[in-house]
mmCIF file of C-alpha atoms in Angstrom:
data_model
loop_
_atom_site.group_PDB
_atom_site.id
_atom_site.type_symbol
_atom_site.label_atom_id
_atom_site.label_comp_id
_atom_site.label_asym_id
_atom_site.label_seq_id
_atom_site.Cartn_x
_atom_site.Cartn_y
_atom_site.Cartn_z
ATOM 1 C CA UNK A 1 10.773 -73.849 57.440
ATOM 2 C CA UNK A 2 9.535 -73.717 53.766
ATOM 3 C CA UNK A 3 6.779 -71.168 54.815
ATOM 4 C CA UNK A 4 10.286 -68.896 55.837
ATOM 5 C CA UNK A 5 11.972 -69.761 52.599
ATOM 6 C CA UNK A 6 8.931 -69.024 50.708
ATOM 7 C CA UNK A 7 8.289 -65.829 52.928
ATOM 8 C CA UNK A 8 11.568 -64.523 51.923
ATOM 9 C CA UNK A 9 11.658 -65.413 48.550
ATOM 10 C CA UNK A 10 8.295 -63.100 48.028
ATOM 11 C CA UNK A 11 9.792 -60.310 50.415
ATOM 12 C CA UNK A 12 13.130 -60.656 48.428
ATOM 13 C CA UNK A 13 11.246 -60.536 44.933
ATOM 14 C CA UNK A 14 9.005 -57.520 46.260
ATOM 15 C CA UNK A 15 12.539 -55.738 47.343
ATOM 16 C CA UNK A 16 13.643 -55.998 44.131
ATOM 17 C CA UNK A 17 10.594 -55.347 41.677
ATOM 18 C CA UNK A 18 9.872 -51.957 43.821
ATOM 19 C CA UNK A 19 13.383 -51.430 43.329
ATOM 20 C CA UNK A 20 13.149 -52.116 39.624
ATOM 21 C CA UNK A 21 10.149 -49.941 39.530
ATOM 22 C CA UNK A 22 11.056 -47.302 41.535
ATOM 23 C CA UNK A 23 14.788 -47.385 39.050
ATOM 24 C CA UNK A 24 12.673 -47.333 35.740
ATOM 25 C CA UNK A 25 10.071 -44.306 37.499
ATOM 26 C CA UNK A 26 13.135 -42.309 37.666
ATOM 27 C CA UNK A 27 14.930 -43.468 34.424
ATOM 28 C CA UNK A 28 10.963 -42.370 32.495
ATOM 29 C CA UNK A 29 10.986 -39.347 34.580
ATOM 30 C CA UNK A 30 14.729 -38.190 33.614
ATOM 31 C CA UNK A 31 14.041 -39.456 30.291
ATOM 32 C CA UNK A 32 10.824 -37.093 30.084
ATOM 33 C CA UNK A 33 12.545 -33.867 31.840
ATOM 34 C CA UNK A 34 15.555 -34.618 29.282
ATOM 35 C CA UNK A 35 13.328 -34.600 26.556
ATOM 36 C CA UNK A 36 11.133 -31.494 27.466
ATOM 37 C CA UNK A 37 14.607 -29.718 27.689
ATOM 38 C CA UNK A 38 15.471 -30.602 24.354
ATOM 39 C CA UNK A 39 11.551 -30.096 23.001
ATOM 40 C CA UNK A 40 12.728 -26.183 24.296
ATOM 41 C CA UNK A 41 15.630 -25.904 23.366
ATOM 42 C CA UNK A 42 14.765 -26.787 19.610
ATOM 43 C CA UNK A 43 11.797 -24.086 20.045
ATOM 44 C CA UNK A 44 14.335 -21.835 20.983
ATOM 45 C CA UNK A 45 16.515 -22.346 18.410
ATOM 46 C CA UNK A 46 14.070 -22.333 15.856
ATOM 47 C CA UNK A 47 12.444 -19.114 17.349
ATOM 48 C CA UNK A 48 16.019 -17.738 17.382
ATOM 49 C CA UNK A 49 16.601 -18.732 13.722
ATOM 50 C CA UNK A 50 12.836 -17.497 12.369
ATOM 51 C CA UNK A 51 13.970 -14.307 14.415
ATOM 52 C CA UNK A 52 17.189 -14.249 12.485
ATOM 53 C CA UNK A 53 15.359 -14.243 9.043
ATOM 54 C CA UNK A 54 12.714 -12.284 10.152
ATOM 55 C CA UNK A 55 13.836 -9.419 11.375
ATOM 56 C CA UNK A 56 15.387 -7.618 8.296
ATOM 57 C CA UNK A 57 12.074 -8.685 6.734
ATOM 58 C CA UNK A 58 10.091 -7.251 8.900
ATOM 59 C CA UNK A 59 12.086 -3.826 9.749
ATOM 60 C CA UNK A 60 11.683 -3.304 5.994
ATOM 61 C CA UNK A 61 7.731 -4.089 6.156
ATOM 62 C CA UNK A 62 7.411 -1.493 8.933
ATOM 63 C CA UNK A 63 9.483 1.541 7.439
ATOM 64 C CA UNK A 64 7.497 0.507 3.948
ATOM 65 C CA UNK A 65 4.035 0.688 5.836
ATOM 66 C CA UNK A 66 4.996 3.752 7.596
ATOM 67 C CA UNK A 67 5.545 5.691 4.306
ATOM 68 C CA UNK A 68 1.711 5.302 3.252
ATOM 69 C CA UNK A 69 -0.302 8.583 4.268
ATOM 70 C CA UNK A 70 -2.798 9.129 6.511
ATOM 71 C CA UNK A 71 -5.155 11.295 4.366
ATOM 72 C CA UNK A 72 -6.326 10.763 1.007
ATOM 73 C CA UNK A 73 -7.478 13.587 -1.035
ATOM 74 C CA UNK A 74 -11.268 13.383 0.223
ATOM 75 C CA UNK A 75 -10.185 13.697 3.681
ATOM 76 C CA UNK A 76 -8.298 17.149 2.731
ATOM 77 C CA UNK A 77 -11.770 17.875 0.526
ATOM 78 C CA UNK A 78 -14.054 16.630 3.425
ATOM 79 C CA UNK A 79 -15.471 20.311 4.087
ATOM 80 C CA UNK A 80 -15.262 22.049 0.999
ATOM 81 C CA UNK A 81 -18.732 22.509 -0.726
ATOM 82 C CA UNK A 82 -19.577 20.650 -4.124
ATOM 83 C CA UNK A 83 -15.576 19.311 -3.642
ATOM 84 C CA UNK A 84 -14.163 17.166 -6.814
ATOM 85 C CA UNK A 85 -14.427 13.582 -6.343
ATOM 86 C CA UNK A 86 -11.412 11.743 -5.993
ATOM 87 C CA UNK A 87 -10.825 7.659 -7.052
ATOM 88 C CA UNK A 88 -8.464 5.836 -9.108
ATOM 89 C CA UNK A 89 -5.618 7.845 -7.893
ATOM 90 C CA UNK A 90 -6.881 10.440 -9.619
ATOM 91 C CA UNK A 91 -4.231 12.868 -7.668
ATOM 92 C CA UNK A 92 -3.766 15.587 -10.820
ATOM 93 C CA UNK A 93 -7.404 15.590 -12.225
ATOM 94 C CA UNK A 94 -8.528 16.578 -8.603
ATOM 95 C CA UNK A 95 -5.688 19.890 -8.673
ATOM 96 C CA UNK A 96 -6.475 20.843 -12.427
ATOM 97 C CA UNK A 97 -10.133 20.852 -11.512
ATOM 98 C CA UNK A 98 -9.154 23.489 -8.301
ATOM 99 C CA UNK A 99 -6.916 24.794 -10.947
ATOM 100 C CA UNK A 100 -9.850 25.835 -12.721
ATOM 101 C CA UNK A 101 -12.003 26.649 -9.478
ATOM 102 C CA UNK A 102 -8.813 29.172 -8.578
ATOM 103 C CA UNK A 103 -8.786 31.105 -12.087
ATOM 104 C CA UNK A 104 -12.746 31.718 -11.679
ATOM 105 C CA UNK A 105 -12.482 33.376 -8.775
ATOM 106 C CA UNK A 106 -9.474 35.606 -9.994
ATOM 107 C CA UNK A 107 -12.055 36.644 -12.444
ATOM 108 C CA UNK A 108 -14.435 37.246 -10.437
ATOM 109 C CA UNK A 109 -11.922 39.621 -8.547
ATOM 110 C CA UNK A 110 -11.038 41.689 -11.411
ATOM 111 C CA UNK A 111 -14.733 42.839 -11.434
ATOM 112 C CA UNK A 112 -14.147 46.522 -10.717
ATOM 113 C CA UNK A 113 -18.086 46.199 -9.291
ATOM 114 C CA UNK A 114 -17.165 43.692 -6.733
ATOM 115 C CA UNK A 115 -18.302 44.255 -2.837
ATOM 116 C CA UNK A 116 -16.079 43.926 -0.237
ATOM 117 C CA UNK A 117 -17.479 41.058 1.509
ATOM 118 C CA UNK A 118 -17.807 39.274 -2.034
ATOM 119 C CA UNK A 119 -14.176 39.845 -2.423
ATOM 120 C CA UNK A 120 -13.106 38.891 0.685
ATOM 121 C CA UNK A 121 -15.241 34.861 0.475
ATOM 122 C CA UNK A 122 -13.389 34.851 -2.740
ATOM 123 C CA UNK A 123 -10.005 35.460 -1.325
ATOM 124 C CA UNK A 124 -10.664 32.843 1.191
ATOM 125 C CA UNK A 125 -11.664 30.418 -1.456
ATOM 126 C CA UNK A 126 -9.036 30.450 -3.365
ATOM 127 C CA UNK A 127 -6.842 30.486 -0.321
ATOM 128 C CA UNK A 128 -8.356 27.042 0.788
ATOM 129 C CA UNK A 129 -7.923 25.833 -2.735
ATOM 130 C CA UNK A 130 -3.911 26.663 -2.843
ATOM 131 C CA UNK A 131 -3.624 24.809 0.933
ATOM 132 C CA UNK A 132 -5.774 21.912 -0.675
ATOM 133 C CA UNK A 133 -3.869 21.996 -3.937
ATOM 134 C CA UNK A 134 -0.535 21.509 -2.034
ATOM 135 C CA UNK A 135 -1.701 18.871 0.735
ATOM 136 C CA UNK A 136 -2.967 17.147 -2.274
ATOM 137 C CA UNK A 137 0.472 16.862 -3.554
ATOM 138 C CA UNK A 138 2.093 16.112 -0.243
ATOM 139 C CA UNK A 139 -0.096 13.326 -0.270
ATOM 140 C CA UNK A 140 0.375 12.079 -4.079
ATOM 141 C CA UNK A 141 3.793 11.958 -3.967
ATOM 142 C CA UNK A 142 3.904 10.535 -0.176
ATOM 143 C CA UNK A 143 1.520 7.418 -2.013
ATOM 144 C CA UNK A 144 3.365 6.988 -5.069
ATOM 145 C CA UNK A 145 6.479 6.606 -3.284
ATOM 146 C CA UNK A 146 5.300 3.914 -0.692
ATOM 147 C CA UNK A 147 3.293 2.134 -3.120
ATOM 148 C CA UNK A 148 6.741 2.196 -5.411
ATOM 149 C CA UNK A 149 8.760 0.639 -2.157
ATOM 150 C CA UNK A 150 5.688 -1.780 -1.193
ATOM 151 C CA UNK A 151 6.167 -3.495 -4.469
ATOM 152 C CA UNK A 152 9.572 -3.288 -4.492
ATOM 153 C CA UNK A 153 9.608 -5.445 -0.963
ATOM 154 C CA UNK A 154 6.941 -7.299 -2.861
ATOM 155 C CA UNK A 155 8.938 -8.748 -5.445
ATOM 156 C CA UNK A 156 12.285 -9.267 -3.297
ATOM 157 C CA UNK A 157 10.862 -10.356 0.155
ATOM 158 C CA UNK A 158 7.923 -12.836 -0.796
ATOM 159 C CA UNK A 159 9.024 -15.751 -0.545
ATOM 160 C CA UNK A 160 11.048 -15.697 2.703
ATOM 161 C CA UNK A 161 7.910 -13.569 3.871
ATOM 162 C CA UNK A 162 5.964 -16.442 2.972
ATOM 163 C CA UNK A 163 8.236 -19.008 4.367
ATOM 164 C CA UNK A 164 8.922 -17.534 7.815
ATOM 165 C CA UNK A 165 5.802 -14.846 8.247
ATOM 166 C CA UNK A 166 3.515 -16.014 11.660
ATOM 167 C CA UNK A 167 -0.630 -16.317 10.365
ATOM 168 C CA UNK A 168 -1.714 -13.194 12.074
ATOM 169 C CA UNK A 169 1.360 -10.815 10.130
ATOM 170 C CA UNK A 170 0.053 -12.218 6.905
ATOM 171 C CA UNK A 171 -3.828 -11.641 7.553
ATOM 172 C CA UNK A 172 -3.155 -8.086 8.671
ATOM 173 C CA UNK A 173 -0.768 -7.270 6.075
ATOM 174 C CA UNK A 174 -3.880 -8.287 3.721
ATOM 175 C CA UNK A 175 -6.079 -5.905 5.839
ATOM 176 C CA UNK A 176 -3.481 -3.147 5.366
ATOM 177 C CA UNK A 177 -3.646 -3.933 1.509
ATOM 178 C CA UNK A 178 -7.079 -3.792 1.367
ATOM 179 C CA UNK A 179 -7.061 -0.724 3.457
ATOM 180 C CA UNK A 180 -5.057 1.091 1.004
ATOM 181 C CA UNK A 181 -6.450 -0.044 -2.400
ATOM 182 C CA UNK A 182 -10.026 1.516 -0.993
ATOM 183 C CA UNK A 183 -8.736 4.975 0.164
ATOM 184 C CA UNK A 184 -6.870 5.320 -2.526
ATOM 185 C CA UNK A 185 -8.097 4.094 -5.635
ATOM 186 C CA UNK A 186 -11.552 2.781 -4.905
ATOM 187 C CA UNK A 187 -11.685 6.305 -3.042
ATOM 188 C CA UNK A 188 -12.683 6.087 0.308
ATOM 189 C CA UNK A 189 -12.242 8.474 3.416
ATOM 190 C CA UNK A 190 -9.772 7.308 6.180
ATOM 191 C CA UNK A 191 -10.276 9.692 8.988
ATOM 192 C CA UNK A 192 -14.003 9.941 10.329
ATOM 193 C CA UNK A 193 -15.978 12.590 10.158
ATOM 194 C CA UNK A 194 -14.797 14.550 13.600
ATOM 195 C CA UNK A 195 -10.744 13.464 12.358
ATOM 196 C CA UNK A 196 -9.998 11.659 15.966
ATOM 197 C CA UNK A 197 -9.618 8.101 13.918
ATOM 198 C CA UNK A 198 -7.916 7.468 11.686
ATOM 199 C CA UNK A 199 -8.037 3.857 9.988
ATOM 200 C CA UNK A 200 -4.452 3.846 8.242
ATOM 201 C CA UNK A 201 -3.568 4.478 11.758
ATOM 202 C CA UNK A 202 -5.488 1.723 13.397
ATOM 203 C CA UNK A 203 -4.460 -0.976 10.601
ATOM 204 C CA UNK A 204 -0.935 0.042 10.851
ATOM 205 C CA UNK A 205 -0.083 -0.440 14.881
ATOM 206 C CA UNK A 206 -2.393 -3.418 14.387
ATOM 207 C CA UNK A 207 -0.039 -5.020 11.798
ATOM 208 C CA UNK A 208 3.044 -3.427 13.748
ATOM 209 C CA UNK A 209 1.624 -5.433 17.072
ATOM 210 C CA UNK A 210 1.304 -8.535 15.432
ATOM 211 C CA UNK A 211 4.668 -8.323 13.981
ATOM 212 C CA UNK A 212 6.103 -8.003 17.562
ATOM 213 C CA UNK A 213 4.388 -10.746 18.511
ATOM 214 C CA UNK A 214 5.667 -12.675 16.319
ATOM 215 C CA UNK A 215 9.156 -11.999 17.164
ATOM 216 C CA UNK A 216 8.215 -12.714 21.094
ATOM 217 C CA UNK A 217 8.833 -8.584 21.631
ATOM 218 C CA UNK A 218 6.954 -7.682 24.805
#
């Protein structure tokens, strides 16, 4: 009789522990689904607000970048022989040296004496030094202007740029910096040799990628 009481008791007890269990299982399990929800719905929202502060930020990064030119002056100068050397944004010096290269070979046209074939390489040289002279100028004033709007977001983006900018936007904006300051005033080339690459072009859909990323834009 007390083996039966004691029987139940333990069957009774074991009823209501797995019970207990199995309630407090379920209560850690809702608990845990509850709180994943709200662990991504506060990623949301905070992805939602960084894109909310982002995005004018960014839209004026990318029409900023997009004004820098592809070319500096030596990549216009790459195949002209014994071409002026170009650094420090050095835009004018480089024209009022092909200024000079121009008038010598209008002199050397007024020579009654002159051959045809001497006349015509000198008519072709100053030709090429006009179409440099004016690329040159496309490209000055294309710099000058970007570089004028790149400090301008400078000093009134920073420190929300700074605040709300993802790691990889920041290290490839410095890239992009760096890019610039040695094409055009350390004086560097941008395109290769053949003119299929071209760096600015590389750096700049590099930065433009991360910055999608950084929104979540597929």
């Amino acid at each position: 009789m007390s083996e039966t009481i004691i029987i139940t008791v333990i069957s009774s007890s074991i009823s209501v522990i797995s019970t207990l269990l199995g309630a407090f299982v379920t209560q850690a399990f809702n608990i845990r689904n509850e709180n994943l929800k709200e662990k991504k719905a506060r990623q949301k929202e905070n992805l939602e607000i960084k894109r909310e502060n982002l995005y004018s930020i960014y839209k004026k990064l990318i029409q900023v970048i997009s004004l820098f030119p592809r070319q500096t002056p030596l990549d216009v100068l790459r195949y002209m022989e014994y071409s002026p050397n170009y650094y420090s944004e050095n835009f004018d010096i480089i024209n009022n040296i092909l200024d000079i290269q121009i008038e010598d070979y209008k002199k050397r046209l007024s020579n009654p004496k002159l051959d045809y074939k001497l006349e015509a390489e000198y008519e072709i040289e100053i030709h090429n030094r006009e179409y440099y002279k004016k690329e040159i100028i496309y490209i000055r004033d294309s710099y000058f202007k970007a570089k004028n709007e790149y400090e301008k977001f400078i000093r009134n983006e920073k420190i929300d740029f700074e605040l709300y900018a993802g790691d990889e936007v920041k290290n490839k904006l410095v890239i992009f910096e760096v890019l610039v300051h040695n094409a055009f005033v350390a004086g560097r080339h941008l395109e290769n040799e053949n003119g299929d690459t071209n760096q600015l072009d590389k750096v700049r859909w590099q930065l433009i990628n991360s910055i999608r990323n950084d929104l979540g834009i597929q």
